[in-house]
Tab-separated table of C-alpha atoms and ligand atoms in Angstrom:
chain	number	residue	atom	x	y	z
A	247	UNK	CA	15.039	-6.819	-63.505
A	248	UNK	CA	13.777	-3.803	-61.877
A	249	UNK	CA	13.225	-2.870	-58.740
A	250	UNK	CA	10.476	-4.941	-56.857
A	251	UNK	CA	7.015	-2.884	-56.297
A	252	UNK	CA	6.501	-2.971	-52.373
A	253	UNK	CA	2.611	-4.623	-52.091
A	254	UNK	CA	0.020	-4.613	-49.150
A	255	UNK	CA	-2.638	-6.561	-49.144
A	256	UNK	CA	-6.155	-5.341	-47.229
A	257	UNK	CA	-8.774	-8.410	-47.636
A	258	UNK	CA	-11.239	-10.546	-46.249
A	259	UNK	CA	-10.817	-14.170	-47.737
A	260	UNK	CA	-12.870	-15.294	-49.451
A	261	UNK	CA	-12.195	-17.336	-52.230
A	262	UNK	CA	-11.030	-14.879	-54.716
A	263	UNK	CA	-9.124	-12.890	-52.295
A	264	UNK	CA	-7.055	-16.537	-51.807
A	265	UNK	CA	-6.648	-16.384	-55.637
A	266	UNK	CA	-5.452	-12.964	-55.241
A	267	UNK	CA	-3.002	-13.594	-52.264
A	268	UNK	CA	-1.680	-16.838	-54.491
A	269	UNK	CA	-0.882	-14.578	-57.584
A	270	UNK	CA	0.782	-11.514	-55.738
A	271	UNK	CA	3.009	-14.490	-54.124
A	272	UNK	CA	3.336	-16.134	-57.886
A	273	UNK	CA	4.380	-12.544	-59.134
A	274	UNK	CA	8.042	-10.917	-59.311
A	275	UNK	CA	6.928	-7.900	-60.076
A	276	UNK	CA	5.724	-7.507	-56.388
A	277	UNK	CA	6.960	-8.083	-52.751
A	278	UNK	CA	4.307	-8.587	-51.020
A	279	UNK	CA	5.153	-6.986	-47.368
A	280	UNK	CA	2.079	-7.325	-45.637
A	281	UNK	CA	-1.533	-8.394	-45.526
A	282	UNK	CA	-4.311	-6.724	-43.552
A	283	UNK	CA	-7.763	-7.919	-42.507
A	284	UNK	CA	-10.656	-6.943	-42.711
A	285	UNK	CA	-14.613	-7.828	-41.956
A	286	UNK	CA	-16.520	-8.818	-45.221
A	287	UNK	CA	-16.899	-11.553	-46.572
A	288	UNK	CA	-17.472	-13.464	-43.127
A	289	UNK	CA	-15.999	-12.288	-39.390
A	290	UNK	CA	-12.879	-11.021	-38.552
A	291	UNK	CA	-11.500	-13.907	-36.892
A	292	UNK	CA	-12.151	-16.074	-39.957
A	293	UNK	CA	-11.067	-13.768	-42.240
A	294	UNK	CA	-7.608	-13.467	-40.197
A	295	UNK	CA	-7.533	-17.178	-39.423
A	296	UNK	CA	-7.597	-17.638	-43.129
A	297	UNK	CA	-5.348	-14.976	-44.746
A	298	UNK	CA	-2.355	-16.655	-42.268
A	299	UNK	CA	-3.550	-20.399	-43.647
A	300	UNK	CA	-3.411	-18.909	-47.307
A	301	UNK	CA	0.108	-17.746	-46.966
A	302	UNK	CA	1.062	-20.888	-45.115
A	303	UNK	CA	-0.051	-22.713	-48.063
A	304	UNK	CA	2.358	-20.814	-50.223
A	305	UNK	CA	5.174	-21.434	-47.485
A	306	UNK	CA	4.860	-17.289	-47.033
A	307	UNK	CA	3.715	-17.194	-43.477
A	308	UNK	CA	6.861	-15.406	-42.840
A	309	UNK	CA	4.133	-12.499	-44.734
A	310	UNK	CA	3.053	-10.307	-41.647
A	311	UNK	CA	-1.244	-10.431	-41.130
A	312	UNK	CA	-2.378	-7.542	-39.256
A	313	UNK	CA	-5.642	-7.357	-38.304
A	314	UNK	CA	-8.322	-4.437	-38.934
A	315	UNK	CA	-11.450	-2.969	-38.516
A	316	UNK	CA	-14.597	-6.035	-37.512
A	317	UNK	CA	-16.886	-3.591	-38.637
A	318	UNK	CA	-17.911	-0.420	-40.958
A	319	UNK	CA	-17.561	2.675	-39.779
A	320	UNK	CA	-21.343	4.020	-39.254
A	321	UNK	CA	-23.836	1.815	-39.678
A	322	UNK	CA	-23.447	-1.730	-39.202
A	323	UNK	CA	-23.675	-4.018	-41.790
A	324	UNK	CA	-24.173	-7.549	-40.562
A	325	UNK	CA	-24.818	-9.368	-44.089
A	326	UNK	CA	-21.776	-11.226	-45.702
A	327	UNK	CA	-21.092	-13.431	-48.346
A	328	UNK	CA	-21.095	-16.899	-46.658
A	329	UNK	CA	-23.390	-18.574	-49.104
A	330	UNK	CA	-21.216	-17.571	-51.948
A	331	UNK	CA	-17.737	-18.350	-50.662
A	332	UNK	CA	-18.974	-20.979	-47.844
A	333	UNK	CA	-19.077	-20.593	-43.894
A	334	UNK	CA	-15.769	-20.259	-43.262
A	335	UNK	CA	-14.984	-18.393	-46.393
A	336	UNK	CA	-12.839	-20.819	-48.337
A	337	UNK	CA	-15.568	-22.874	-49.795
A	338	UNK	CA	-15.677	-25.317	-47.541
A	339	UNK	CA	-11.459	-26.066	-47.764
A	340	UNK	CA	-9.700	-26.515	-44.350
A	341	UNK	CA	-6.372	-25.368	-44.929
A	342	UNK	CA	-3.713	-26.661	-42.468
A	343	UNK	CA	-2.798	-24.265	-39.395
A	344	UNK	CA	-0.164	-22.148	-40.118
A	345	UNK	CA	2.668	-21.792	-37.869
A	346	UNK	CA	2.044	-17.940	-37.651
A	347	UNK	CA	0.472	-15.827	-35.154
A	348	UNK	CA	-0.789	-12.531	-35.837
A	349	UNK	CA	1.440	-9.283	-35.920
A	350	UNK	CA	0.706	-7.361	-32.622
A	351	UNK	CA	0.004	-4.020	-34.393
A	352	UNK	CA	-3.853	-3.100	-35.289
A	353	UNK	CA	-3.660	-3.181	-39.066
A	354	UNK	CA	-3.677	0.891	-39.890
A	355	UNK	CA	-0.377	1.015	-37.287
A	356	UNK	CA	1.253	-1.503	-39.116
A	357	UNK	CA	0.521	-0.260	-42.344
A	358	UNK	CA	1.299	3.587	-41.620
A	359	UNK	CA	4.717	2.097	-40.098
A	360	UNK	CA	5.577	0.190	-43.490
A	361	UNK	CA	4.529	3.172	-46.172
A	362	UNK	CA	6.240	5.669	-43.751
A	363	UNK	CA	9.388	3.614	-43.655
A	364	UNK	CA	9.407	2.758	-46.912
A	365	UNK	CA	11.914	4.355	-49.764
A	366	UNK	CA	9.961	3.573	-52.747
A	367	UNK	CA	6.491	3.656	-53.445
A	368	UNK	CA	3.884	1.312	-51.577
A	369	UNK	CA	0.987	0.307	-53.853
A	370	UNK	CA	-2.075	-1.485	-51.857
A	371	UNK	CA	-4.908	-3.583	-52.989
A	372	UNK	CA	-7.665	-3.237	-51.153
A	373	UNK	CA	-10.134	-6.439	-51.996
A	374	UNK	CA	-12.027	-5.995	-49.152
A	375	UNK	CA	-14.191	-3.020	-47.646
A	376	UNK	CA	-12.622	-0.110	-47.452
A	377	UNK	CA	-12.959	0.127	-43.378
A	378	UNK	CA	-8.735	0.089	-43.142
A	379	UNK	CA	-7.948	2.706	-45.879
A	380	UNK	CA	-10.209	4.927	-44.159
A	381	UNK	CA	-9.600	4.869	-41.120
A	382	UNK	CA	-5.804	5.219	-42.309
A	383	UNK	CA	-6.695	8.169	-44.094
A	384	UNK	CA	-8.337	9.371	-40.877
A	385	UNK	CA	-5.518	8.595	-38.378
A	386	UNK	CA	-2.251	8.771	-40.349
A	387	UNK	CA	-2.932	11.253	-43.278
A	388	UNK	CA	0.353	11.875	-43.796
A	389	UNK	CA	1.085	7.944	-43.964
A	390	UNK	CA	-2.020	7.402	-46.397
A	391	UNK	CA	-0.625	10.629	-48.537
A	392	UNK	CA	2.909	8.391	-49.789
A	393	UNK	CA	0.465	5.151	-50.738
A	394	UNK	CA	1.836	4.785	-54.262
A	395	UNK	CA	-1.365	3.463	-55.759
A	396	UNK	CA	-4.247	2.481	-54.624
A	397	UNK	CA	-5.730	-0.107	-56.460
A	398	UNK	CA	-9.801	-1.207	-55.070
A	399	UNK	CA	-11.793	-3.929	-56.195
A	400	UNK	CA	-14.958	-2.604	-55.854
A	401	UNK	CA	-17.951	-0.456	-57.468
A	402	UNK	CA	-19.860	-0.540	-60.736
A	403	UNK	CA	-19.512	2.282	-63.220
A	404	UNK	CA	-22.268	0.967	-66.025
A	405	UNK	CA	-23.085	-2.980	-64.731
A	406	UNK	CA	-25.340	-2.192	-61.390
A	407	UNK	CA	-24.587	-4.159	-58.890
A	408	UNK	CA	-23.989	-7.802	-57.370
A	409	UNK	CA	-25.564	-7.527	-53.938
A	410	UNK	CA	-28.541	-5.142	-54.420
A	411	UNK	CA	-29.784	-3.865	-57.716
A	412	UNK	CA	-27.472	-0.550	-57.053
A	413	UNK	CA	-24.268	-1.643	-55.073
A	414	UNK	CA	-21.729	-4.095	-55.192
A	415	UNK	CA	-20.237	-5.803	-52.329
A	416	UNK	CA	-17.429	-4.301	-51.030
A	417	UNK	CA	-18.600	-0.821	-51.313
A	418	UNK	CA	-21.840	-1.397	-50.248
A	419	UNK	CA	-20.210	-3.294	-46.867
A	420	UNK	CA	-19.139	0.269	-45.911
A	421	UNK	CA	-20.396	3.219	-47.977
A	422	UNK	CA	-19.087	5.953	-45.949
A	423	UNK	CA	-15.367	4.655	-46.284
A	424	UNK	CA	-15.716	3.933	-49.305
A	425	UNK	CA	-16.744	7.765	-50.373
A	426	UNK	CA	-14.218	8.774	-47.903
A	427	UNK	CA	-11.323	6.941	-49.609
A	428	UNK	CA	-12.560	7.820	-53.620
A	429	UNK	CA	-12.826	11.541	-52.220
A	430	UNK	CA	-9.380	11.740	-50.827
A	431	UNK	CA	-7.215	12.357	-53.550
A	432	UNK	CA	-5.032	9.504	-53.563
A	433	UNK	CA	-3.911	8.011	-56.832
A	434	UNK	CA	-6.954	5.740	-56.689
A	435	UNK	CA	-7.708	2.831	-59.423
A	436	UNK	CA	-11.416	1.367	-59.335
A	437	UNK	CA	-11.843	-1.817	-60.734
A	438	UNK	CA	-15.259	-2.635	-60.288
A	439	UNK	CA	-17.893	-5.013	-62.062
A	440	UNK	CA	-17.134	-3.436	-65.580
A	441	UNK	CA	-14.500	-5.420	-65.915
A	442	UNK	CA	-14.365	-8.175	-63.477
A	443	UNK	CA	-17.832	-9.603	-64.365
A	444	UNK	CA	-16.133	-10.430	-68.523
A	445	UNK	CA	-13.531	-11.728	-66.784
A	446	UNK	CA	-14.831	-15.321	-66.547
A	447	UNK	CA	-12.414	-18.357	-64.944
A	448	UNK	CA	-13.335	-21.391	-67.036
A	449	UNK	CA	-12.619	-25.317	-65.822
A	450	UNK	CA	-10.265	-25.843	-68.574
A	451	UNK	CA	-7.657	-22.797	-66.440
A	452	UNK	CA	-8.703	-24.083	-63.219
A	453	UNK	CA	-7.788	-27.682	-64.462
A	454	UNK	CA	-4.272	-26.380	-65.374
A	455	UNK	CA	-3.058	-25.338	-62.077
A	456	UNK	CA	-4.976	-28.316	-60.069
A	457	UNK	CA	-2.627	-30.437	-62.226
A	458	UNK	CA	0.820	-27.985	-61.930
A	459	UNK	CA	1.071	-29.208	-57.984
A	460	UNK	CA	-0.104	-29.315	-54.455
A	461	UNK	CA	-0.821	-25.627	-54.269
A	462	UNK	CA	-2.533	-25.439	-57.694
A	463	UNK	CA	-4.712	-28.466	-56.306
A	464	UNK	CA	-5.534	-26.620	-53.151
A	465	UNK	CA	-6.836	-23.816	-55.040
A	466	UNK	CA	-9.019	-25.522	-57.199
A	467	UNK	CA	-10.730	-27.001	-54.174
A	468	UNK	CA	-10.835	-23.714	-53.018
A	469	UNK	CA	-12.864	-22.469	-56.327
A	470	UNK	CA	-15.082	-25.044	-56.706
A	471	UNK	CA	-17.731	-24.162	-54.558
A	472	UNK	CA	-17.275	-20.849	-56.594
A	473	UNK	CA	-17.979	-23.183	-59.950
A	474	UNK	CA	-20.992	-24.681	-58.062
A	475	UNK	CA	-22.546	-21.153	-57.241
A	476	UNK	CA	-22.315	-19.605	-60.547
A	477	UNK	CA	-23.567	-22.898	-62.191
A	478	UNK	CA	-26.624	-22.678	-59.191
A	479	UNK	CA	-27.261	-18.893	-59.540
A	480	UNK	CA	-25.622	-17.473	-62.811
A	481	UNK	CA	-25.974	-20.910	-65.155
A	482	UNK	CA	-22.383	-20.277	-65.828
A	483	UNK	CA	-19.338	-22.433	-66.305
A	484	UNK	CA	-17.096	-20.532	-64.931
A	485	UNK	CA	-16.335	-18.342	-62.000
A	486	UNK	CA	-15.397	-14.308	-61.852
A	487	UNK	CA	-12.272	-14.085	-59.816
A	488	UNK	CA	-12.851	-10.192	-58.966
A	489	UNK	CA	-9.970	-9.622	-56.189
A	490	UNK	CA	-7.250	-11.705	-58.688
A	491	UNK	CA	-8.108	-9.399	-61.559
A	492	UNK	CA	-8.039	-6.166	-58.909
A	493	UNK	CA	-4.419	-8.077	-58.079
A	494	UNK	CA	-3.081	-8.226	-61.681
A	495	UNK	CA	-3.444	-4.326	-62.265
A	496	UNK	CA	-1.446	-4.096	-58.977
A	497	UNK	CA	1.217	-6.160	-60.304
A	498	UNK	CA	1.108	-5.295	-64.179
A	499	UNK	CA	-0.314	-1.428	-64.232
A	500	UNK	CA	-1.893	-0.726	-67.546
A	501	UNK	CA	-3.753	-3.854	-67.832
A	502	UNK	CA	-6.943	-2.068	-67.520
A	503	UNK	CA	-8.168	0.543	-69.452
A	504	UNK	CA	-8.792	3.272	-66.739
A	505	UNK	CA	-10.360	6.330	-67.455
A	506	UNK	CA	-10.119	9.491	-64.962
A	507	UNK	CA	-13.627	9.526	-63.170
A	508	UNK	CA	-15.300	11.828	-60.979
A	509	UNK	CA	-16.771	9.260	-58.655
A	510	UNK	CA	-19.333	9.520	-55.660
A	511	UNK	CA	-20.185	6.961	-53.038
A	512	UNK	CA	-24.215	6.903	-52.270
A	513	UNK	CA	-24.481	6.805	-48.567
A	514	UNK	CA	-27.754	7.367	-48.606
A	515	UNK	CA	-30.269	4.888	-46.629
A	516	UNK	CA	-32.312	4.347	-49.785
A	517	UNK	CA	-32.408	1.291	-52.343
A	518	UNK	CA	-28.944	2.945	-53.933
A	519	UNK	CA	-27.131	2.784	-51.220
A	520	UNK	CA	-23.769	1.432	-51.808
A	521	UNK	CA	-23.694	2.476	-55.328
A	522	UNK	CA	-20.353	3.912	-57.426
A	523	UNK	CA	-22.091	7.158	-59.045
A	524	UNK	CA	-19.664	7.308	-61.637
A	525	UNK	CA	-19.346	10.561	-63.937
A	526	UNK	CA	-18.737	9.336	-67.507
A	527	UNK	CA	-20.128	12.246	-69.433
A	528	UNK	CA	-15.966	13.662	-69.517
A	529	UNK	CA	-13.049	12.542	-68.308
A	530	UNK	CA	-11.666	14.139	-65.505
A	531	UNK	CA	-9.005	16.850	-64.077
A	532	UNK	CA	-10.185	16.993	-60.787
A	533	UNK	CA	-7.661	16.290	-58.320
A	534	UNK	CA	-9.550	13.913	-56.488
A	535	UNK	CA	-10.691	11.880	-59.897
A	536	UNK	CA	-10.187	8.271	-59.990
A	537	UNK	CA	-8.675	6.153	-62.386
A	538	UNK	CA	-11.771	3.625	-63.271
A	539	UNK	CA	-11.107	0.874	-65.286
A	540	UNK	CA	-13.322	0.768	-68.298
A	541	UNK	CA	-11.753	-2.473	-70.706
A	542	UNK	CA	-10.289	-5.455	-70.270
A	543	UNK	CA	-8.890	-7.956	-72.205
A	544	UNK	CA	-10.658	-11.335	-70.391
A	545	UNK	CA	-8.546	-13.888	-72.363
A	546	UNK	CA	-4.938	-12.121	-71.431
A	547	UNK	CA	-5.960	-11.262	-68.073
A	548	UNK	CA	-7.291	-15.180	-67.323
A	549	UNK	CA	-4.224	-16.069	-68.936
A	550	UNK	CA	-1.965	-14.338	-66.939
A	551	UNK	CA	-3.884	-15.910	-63.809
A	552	UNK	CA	-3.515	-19.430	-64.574
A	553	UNK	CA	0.391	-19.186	-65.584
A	554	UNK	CA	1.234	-17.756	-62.640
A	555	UNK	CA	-0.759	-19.760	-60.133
A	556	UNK	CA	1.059	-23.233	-62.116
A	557	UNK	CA	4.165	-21.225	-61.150
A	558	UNK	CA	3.725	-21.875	-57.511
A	559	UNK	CA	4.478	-25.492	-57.953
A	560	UNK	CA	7.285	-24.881	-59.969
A	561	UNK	CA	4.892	-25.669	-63.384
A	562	UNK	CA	5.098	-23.653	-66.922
A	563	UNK	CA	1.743	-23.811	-68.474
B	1603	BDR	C1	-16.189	-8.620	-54.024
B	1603	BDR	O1	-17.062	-9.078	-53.006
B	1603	BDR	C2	-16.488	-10.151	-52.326
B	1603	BDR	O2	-17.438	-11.140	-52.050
B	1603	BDR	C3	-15.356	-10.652	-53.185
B	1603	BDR	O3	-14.313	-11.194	-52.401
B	1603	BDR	C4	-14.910	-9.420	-53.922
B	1603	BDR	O4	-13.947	-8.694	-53.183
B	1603	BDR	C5	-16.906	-8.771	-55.361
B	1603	BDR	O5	-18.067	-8.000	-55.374
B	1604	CA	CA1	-12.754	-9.679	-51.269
């Protein structure tokens, strides 16, 4: 097999940054070597709290959590996503304590330390706002320059957005970072609402890993106040796992379609603030382009998902 891709994790769980955590641990491809937080979803504490009780339910809390930024960098954005993935950000699941306390580095330290230290290529998924990359790119530039990829779950190219008619979530959470990290010139991949929003998790996948194990079971609880929104709000019978799908580009590059992008954060205070102005009249050769994923293939990519969350009970699908 080759080489292992060295992984970060930035995220604020949530329930599909849990899914997301589950399959980078489910995956051989990657090692994940560390997992920073981040506000979004709900608080920083939480967030942290439940990154370390994801990993423990995987038996990784040997995985380092570093903490990050509570806030954005400019102008404060107090909204999250409680009523989507419940109070506490798990829908409603409490996970047993893990065993782990929190590394005593701010997150940026730790992760200049690991991509400076690093031999091979570091690729990081950033499933959260993108607070941490910015401020990395702001405090260690030459750090942030030797990120391998750079793989964001975030923006709209053609779909609008999720939280206001213009933005979705994690961009609009911080605008400024986000514009500062597209406009940086790191080998950047954007997978935003083109693709994740096809990408629909049905009841029959979720009923194959509840019934692979204890972990597979935990994650289903996890989801199904997911299930219960998008019935509520969407009419849907199924749920969009957006951070997993940002996860399985990170692990299996190429399962996107990507398409070299201009691409322009609004941070504007107007109604589009927060939204992905994406340039799809040519592709690209600007150096600071990024790779935006245009196609997916929902079936293979749910597929994918499912096997490898059955996986961490031992299971085959
Ligand atoms: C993004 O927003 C968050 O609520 C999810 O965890 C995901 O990262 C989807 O817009
Ligand atoms: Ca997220």
């Amino acid at each position: 097999m080759t080489e292992r891709i060295p992984l970060v994790i930035d995220t604020d769980p949530g329930i599909d940054d849990a899914l997301a955590v589950l399959l980078a641990l489910a995956s051989p491809e990657v090692d994940l070597r560390l997992v920073t937080t981040v506000h979004g979803n709900v608080e920083l504490e939480q967030v942290t709290e439940n990154a370390l009780r994801v990993l423990h339910l995987a038996g990784r809390s040997d995985v380092p959590v570093a903490v990050g930024a509570r806030a954005s960098l400019i102008h404060p954005q107090p909204e999250r996503a409680g009523h989507v993935h419940g109070a506490a950000g798990l829908g409603g699941v409490e996970l047993p304590p893990s065993p782990a306390g929190v590394d005593p580095r701010p997150a940026v330290t730790a992760l200049a330390e690991l991509l400076t230290a690093s031999p091979t290529p570091v690729t990081v998924a950033a499933i959260g706002p993108l607070t941490n990359i910015a401020l990395l790119l702001a405090v260690h530039p030459e750090a942030a320059a030797r990120i391998g990829r750079l793989v964001v779950m975030g923006g709209s190219a053609g779909r609008g957005g999720n939280v206001t008619a213009a933005a979705e979530f994690n961009i609009w959470s911080d605008p400024e970072a986000a514009q500062a990290v597209f406009g940086a010139g790191l080998p950047t991949v954007m997978v935003g609402l083109d693709v994740t929003l096809p990408t629909v998790l049905t009841t029959d996948g979720i009923d194959r890993f509840a019934a692979a194990g204890p972990v597979g079971r935990t994650a289903a609880a996890i989801l199904q106040q997911y299930v219960d929104h998008a019935k509520d709000v969407y009419g849907t019978p199924g749920v969009v796992v957006h951070d997993a799908l940002a996860l399985t580009e990170a692990i299996a590059p190429g399962t996107l379609g990507t398409v070299r992008r201009d691409v322009v954060v609004d941070t504007t205070l107007g109604a589009g603030r927060g939204q992905t102005l994406v340039d799809r009249r040519s592709v690209s050769a600007s150096a600071t382009a990024v790779e935006v994923a245009e196609t997916v293939d929902p079936a293979s990519a749910v597929e994918f998902l499912v096997q490898r969350l059955c996986l961490l009970d031992g299971a085959r699908a």
